[in-house]
Short mmCIF file of N, CA, C and O in Angstrom, two decimals:
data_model
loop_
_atom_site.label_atom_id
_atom_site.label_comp_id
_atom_site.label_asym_id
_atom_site.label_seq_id
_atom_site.Cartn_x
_atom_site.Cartn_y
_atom_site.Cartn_z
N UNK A 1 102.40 106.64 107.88
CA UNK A 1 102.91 108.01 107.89
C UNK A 1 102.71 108.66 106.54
O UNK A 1 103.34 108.15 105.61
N UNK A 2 102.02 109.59 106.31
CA UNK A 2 102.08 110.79 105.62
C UNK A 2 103.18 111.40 104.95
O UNK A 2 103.62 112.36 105.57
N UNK A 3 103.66 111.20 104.06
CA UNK A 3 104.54 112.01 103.04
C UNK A 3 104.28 113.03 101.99
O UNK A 3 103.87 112.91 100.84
N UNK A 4 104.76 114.45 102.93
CA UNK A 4 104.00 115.78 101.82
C UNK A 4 105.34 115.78 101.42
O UNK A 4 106.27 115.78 102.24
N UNK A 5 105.63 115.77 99.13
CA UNK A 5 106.49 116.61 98.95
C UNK A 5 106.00 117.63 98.06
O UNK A 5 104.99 117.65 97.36
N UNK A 6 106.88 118.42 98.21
CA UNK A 6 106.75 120.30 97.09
C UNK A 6 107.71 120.01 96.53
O UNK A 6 108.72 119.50 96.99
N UNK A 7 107.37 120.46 94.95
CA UNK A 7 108.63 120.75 94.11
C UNK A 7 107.95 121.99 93.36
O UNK A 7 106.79 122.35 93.56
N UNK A 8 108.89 122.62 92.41
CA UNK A 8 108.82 123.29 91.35
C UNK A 8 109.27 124.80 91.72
O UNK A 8 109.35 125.58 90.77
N UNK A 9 109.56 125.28 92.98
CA UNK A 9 109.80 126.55 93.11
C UNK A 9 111.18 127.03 92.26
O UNK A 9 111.84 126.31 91.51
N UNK A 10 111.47 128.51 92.60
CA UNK A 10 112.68 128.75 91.79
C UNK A 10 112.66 130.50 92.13
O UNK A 10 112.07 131.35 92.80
N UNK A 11 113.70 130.31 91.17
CA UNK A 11 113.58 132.62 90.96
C UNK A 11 113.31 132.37 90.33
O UNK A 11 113.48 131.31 89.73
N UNK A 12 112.20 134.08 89.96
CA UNK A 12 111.50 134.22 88.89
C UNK A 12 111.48 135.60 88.74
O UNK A 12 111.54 136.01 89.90
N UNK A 13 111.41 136.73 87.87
CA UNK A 13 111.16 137.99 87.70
C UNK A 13 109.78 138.53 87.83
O UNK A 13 108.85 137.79 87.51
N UNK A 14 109.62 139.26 88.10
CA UNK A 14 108.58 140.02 88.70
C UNK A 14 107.65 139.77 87.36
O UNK A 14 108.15 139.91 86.24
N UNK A 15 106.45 139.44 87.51
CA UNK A 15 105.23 138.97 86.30
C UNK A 15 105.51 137.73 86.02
O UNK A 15 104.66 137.16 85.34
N UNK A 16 106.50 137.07 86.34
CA UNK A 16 106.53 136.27 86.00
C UNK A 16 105.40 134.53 86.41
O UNK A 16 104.30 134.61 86.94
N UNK A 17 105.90 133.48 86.10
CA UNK A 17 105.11 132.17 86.62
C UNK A 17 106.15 131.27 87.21
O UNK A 17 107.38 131.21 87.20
N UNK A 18 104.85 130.39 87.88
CA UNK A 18 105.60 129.22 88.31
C UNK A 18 104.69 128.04 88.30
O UNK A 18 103.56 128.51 88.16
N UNK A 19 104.62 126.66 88.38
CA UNK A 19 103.84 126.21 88.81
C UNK A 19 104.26 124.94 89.70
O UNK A 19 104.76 123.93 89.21
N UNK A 20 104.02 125.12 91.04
CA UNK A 20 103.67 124.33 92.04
C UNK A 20 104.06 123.00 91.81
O UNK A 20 104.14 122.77 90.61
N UNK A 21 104.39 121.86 92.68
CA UNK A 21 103.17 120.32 92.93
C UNK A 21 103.78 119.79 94.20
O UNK A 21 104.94 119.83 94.62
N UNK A 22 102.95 119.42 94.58
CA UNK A 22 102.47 118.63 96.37
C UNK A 22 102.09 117.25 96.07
O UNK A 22 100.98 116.92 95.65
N UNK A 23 103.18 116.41 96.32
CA UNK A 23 102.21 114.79 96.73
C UNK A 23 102.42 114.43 97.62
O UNK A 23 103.35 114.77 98.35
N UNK A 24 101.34 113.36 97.90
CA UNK A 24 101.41 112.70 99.10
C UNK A 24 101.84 111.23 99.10
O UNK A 24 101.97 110.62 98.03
N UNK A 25 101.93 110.99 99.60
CA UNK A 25 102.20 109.33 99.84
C UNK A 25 101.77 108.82 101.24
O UNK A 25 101.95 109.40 102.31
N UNK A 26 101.06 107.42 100.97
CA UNK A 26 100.85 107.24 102.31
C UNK A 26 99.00 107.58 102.90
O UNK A 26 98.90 107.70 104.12
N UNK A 27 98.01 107.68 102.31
CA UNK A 27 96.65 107.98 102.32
C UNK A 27 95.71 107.81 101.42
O UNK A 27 96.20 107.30 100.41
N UNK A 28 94.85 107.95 101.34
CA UNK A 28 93.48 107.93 100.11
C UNK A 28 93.80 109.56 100.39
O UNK A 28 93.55 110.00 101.51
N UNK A 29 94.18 110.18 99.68
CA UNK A 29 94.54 111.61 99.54
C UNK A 29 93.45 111.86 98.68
O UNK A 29 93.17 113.05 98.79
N UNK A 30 92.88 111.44 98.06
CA UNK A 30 91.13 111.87 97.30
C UNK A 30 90.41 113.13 98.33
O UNK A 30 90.13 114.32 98.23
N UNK A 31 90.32 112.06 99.29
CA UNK A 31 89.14 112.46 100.59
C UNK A 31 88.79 114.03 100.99
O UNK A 31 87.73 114.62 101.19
N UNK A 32 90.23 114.45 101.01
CA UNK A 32 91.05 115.55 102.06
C UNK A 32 90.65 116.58 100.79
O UNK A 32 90.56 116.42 99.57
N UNK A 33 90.41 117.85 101.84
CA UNK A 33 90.45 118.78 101.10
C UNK A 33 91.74 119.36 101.47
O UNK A 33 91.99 119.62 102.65
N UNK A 34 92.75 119.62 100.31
CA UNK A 34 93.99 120.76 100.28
C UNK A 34 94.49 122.19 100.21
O UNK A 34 94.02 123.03 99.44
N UNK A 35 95.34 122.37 100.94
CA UNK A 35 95.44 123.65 100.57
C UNK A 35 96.93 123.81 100.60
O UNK A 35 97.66 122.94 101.08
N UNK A 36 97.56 125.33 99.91
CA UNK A 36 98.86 125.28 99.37
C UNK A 36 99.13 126.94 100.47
O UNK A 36 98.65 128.06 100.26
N UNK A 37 99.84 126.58 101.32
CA UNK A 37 100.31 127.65 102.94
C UNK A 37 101.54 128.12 102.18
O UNK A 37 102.13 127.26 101.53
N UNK A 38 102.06 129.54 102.17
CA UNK A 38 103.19 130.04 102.43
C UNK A 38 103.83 130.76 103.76
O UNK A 38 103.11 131.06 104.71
N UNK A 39 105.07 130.97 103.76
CA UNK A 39 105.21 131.09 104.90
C UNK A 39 106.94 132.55 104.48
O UNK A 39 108.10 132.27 104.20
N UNK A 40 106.36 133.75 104.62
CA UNK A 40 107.89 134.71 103.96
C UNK A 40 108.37 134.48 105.81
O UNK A 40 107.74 134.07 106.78
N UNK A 41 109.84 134.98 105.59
CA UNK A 41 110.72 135.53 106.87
C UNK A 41 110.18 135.87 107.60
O UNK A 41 109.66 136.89 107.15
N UNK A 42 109.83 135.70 108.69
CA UNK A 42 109.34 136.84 110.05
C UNK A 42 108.06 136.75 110.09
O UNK A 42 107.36 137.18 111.00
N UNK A 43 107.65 136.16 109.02
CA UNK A 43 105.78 136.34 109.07
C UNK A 43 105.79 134.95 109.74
O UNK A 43 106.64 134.09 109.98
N UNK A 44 104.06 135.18 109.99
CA UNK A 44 103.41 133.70 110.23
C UNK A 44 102.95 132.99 108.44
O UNK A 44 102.69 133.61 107.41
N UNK A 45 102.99 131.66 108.68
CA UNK A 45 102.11 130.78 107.73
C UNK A 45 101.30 131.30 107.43
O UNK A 45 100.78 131.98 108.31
N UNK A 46 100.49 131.34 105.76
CA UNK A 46 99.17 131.71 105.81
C UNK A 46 98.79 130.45 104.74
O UNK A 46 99.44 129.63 104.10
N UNK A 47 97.58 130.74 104.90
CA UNK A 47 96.99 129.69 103.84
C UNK A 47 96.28 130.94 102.20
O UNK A 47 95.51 131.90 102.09
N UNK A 48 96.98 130.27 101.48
CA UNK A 48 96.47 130.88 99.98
C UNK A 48 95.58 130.66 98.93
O UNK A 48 95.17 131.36 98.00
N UNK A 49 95.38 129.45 99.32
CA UNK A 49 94.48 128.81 97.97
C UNK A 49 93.72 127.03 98.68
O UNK A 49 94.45 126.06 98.83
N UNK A 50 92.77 127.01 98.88
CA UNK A 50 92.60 125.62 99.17
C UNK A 50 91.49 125.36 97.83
O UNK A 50 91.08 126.13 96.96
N UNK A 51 91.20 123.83 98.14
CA UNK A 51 90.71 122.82 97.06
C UNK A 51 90.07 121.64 97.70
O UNK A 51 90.73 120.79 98.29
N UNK A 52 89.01 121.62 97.61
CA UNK A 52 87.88 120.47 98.17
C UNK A 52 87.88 119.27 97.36
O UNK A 52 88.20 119.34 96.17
N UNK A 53 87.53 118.11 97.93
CA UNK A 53 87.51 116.83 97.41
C UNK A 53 86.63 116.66 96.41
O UNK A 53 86.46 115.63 95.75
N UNK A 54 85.87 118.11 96.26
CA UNK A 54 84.63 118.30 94.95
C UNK A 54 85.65 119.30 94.07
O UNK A 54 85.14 119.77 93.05
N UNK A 55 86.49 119.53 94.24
CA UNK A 55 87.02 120.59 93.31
C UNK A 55 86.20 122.20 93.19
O UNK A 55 85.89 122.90 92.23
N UNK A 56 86.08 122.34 94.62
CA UNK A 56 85.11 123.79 94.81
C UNK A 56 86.96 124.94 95.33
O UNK A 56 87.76 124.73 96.24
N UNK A 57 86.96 125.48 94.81
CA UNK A 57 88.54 126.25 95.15
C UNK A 57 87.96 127.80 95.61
O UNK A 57 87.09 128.51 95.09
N UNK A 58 88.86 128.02 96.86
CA UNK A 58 89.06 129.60 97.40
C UNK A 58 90.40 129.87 97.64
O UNK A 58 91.29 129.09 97.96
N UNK A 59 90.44 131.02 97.44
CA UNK A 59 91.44 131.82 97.29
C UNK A 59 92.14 133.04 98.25
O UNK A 59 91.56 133.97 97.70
N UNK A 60 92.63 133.44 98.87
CA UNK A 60 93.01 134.90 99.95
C UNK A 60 93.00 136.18 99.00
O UNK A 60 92.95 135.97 97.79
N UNK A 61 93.02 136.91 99.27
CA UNK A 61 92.58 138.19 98.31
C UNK A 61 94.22 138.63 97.95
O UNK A 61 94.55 139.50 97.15
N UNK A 62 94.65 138.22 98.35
CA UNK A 62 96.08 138.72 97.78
C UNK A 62 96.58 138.04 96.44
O UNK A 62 97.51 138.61 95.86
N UNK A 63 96.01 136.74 95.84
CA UNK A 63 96.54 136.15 94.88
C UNK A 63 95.08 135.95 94.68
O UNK A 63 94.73 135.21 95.61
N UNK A 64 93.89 136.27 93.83
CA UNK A 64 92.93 136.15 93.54
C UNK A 64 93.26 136.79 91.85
O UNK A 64 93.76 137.85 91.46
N UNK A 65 92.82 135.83 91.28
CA UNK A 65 93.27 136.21 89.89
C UNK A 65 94.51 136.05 89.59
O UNK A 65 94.78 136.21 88.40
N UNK A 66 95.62 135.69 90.52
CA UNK A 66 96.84 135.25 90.00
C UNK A 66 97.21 133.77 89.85
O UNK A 66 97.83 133.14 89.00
N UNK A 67 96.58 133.43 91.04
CA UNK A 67 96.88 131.63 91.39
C UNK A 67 95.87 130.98 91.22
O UNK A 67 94.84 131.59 91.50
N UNK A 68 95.70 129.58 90.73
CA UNK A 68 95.09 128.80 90.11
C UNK A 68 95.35 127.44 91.15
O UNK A 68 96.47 126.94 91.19
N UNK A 69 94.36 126.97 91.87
CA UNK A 69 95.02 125.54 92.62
C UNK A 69 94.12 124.44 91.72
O UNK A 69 93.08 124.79 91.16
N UNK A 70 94.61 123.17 91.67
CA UNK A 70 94.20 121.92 90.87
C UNK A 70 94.45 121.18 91.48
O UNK A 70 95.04 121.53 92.50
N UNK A 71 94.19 119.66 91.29
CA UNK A 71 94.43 118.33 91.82
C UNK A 71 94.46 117.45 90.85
O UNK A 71 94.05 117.76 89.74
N UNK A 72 94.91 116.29 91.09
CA UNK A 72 95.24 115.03 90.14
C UNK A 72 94.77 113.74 91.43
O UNK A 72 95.50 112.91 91.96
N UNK A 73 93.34 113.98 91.62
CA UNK A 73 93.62 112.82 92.76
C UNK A 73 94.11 111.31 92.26
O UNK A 73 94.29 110.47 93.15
N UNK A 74 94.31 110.94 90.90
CA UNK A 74 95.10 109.74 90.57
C UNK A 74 96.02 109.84 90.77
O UNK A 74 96.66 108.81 91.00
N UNK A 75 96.57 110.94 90.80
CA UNK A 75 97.97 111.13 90.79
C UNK A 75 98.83 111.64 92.64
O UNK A 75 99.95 112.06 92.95
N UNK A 76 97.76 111.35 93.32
CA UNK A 76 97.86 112.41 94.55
C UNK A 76 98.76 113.49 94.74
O UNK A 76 99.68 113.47 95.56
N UNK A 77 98.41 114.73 93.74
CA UNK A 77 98.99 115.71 93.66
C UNK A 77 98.11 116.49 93.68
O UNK A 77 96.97 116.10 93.40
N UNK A 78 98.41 118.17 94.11
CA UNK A 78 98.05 119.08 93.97
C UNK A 78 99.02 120.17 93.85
O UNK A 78 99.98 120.54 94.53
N UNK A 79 98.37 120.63 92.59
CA UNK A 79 99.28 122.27 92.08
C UNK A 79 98.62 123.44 92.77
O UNK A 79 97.62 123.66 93.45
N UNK A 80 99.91 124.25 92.15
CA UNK A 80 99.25 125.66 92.39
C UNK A 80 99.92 126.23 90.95
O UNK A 80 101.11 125.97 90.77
N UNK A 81 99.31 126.86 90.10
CA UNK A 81 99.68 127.60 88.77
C UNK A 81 99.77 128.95 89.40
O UNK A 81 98.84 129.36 90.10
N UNK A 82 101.03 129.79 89.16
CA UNK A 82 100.78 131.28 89.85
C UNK A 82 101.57 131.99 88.87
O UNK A 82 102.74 131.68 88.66
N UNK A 83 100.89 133.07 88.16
CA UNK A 83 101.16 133.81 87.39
C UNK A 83 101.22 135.31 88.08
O UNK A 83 100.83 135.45 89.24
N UNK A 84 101.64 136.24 87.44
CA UNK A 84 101.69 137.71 87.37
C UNK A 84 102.18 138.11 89.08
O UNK A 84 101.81 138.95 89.89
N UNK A 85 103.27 136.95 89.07
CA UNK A 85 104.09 137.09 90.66
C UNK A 85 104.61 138.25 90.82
O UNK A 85 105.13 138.95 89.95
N UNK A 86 104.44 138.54 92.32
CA UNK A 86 105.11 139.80 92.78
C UNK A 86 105.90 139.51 93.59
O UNK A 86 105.89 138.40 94.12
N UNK A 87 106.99 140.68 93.93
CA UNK A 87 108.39 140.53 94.57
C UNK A 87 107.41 139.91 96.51
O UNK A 87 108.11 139.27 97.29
N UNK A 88 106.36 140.13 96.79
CA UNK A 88 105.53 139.92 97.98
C UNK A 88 104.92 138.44 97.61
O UNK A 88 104.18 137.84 98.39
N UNK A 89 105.22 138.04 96.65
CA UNK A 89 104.63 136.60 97.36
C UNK A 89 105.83 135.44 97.67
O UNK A 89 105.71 134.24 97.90
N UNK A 90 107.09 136.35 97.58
CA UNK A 90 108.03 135.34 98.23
C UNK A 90 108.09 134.41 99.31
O UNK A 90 107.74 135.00 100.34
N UNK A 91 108.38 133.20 99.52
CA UNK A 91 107.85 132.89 100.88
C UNK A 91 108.52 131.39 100.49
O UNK A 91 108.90 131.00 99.39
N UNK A 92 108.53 131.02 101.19
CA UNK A 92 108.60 129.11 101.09
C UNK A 92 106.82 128.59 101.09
O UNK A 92 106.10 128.98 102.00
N UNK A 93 106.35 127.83 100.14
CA UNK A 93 105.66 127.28 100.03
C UNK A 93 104.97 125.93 100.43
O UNK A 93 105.30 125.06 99.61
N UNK A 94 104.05 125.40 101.50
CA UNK A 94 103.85 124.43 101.73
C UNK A 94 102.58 123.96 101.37
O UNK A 94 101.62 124.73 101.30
N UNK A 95 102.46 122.32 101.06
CA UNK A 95 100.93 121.92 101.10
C UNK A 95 100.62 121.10 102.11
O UNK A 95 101.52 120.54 102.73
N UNK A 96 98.99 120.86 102.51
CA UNK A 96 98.77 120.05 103.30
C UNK A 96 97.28 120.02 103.32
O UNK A 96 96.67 120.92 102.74
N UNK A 97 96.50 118.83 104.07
CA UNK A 97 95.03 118.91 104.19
C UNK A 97 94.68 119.91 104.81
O UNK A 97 95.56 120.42 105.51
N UNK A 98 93.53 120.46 104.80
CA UNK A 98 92.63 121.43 106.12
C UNK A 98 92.29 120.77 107.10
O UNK A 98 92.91 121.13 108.10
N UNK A 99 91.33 119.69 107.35
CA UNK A 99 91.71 118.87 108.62
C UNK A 99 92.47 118.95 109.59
O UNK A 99 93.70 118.98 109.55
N UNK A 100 91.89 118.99 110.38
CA UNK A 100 92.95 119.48 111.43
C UNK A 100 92.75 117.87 112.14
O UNK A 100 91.61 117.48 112.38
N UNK A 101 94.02 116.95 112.47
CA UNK A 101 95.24 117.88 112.57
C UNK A 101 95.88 117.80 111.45
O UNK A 101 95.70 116.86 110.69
N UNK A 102 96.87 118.97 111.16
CA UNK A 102 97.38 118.27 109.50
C UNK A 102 98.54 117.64 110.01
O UNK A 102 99.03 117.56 111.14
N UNK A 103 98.92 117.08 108.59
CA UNK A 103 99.79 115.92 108.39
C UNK A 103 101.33 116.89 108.75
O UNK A 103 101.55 118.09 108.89
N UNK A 104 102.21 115.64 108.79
CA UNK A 104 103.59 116.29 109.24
C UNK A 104 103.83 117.14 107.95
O UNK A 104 103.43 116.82 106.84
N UNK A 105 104.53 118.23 108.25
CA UNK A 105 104.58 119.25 106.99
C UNK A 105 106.31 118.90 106.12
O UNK A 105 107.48 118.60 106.36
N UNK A 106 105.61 119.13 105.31
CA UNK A 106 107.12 118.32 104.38
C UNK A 106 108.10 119.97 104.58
O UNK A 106 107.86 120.98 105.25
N UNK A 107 109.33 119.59 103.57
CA UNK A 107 109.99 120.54 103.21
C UNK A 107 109.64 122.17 102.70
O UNK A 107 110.09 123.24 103.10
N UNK A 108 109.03 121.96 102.08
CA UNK A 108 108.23 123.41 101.15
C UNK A 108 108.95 123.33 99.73
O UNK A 108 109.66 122.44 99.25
N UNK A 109 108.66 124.22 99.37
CA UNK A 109 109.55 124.66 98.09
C UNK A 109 109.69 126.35 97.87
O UNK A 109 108.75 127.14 98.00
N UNK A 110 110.94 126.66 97.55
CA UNK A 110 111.25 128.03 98.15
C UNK A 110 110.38 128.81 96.46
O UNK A 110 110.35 128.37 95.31
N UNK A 111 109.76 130.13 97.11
CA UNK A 111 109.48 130.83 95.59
C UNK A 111 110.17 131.95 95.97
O UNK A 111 109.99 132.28 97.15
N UNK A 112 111.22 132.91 95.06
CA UNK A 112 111.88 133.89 95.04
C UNK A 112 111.25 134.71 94.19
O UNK A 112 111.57 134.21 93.10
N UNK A 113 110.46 135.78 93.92
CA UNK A 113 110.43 136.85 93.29
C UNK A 113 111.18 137.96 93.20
O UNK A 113 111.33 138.68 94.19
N UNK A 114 111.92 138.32 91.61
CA UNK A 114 112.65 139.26 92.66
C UNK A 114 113.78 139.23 91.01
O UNK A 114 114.17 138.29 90.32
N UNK A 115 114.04 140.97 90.88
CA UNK A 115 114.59 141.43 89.64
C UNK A 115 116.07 141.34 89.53
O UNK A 115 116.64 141.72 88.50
#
């Protein structure tokens, strides 16, 4: 079994940062390409930032130039660095492979933007 956890969320003021981390436990988590999903109130999930097992990274046009995704495959982690936050990227934060199917989805970690 697959163990995704998220840590590092928090409040933060508007411009402000945060940065991310997702591990896994439980896989050769190298392999997999990742990606870091939020999910605000009422919306659907989206995916924001993924990261290939080559370290080739894309981004959604809404955080392009703000968020930064990385990996530590020694470490089976993956960040997300997100700077110059807006009160709109609030959401609970999740990670997981692209592969479908993905892995059971952990907790998230909540991000609050917001003055």
């Amino acid at each position: 079994q697959v163990q995704l956890v998220e840590s590092g969320g928090g409040l933060v003021q508007p411009g402000g940062s945060l940065t991310l981390s997702c591990t896994a436990s439980g896989t050769i988590y190298a392999i997999y390409p990742m990606a870091w999903y939020r999910q605000a109130p009422g919306k659907q999930r989206e995916l924001v930032a993924r990261i290939t097992g080559g370290y080739t990274t894309n981004y959604v046009d809404s955080v392009k130039g703000r968020f930064t995704i990385s990996r530590d495959n020694a470490k089976n982690t993956v960040y997300l660095q997100m700077n110059s936050l807006k009160p709109e990227d609030t959401a609970v934060y999740y990670c997981n492979r692209i592969t479908l199917p993905p892995w059971n989805w952990g907790q998230g970690t909540q991000v609050t933007v917001s003055s």
